[in-house]
């Protein structure tokens, strides 16, 4: 298991050896002068270019197909970190990550998917290399969903135009974990936009967590 994880990250040798390499690599990342630099951008904050740089390194380990990275600027001034792979004439497939992840989550599946689809991977607003607008205080669940899905819908329309598609053309949507929750919400709002919805271990957070009193007997 450990050896497999190390190999997938590009570190060889025994578990002890690649763990040491991992630690050295992480120290290099965190010692980078730009990696955790917060840069004001209009009403947003974002991590500096270190995020995209290390995503590129991961993708280069796993993806043999030619891919392109873009920062897609939205009408509201925010931007979405995007990687596109595959022929534009193929059906469009959007791949969404979950909570605490980024567009590289499915990096080992990109070659297979892009052989049949025009694949667009992206970082949700607030994640990875995308912009980080300030989250409203005391937001309701509905506000939270809108915070993610309004910019996502704008991004979808822009990616369709970039590929030479009409705004009404349907697309395939594959989403994991929290991304799956948001994908279901999107499908309910824009049901005529989707050709297929593929949910990979979808997960959402309830409106209110159960009281800890329920677990006192455990």
mmCIF file of C-alpha atoms in Angstrom, residues 1-15 17-19 21-22 57-58 61-62 107-108:
data_model
loop_
_atom_site.group_PDB
_atom_site.id
_atom_site.type_symbol
_atom_site.label_atom_id
_atom_site.label_comp_id
_atom_site.label_asym_id
_atom_site.label_seq_id
_atom_site.Cartn_x
_atom_site.Cartn_y
_atom_site.Cartn_z
ATOM 1 C CA UNK A 1 0.000 0.000 0.000
ATOM 2 C CA UNK A 2 2.685 2.486 1.056
ATOM 3 C CA UNK A 3 4.903 1.475 -1.848
ATOM 4 C CA UNK A 4 1.969 1.984 -4.236
ATOM 5 C CA UNK A 5 1.271 5.463 -2.878
ATOM 6 C CA UNK A 6 4.930 6.422 -3.170
ATOM 7 C CA UNK A 7 5.106 5.201 -6.751
ATOM 8 C CA UNK A 8 1.981 7.138 -7.690
ATOM 9 C CA UNK A 9 3.637 10.316 -6.417
ATOM 10 C CA UNK A 10 6.785 9.636 -8.389
ATOM 11 C CA UNK A 11 9.004 8.453 -5.510
ATOM 12 C CA UNK A 12 10.757 5.088 -5.849
ATOM 13 C CA UNK A 13 12.522 2.694 -3.513
ATOM 14 C CA UNK A 14 11.466 1.387 -0.116
ATOM 15 C CA UNK A 15 8.634 3.018 1.888
ATOM 16 C CA UNK A 17 13.147 5.946 1.326
ATOM 17 C CA UNK A 18 10.260 7.568 -0.484
ATOM 18 C CA UNK A 19 8.781 8.934 2.747
ATOM 19 C CA UNK A 21 11.872 12.044 -0.311
ATOM 20 C CA UNK A 22 8.272 13.129 0.326
ATOM 21 C CA UNK A 57 4.227 18.636 -11.733
ATOM 22 C CA UNK A 58 1.621 16.083 -10.663
ATOM 23 C CA UNK A 61 3.755 12.443 -13.859
ATOM 24 C CA UNK A 62 0.444 10.876 -14.821
ATOM 25 C CA UNK A 107 -5.082 12.637 -13.020
ATOM 26 C CA UNK A 108 -4.688 8.875 -13.578
#
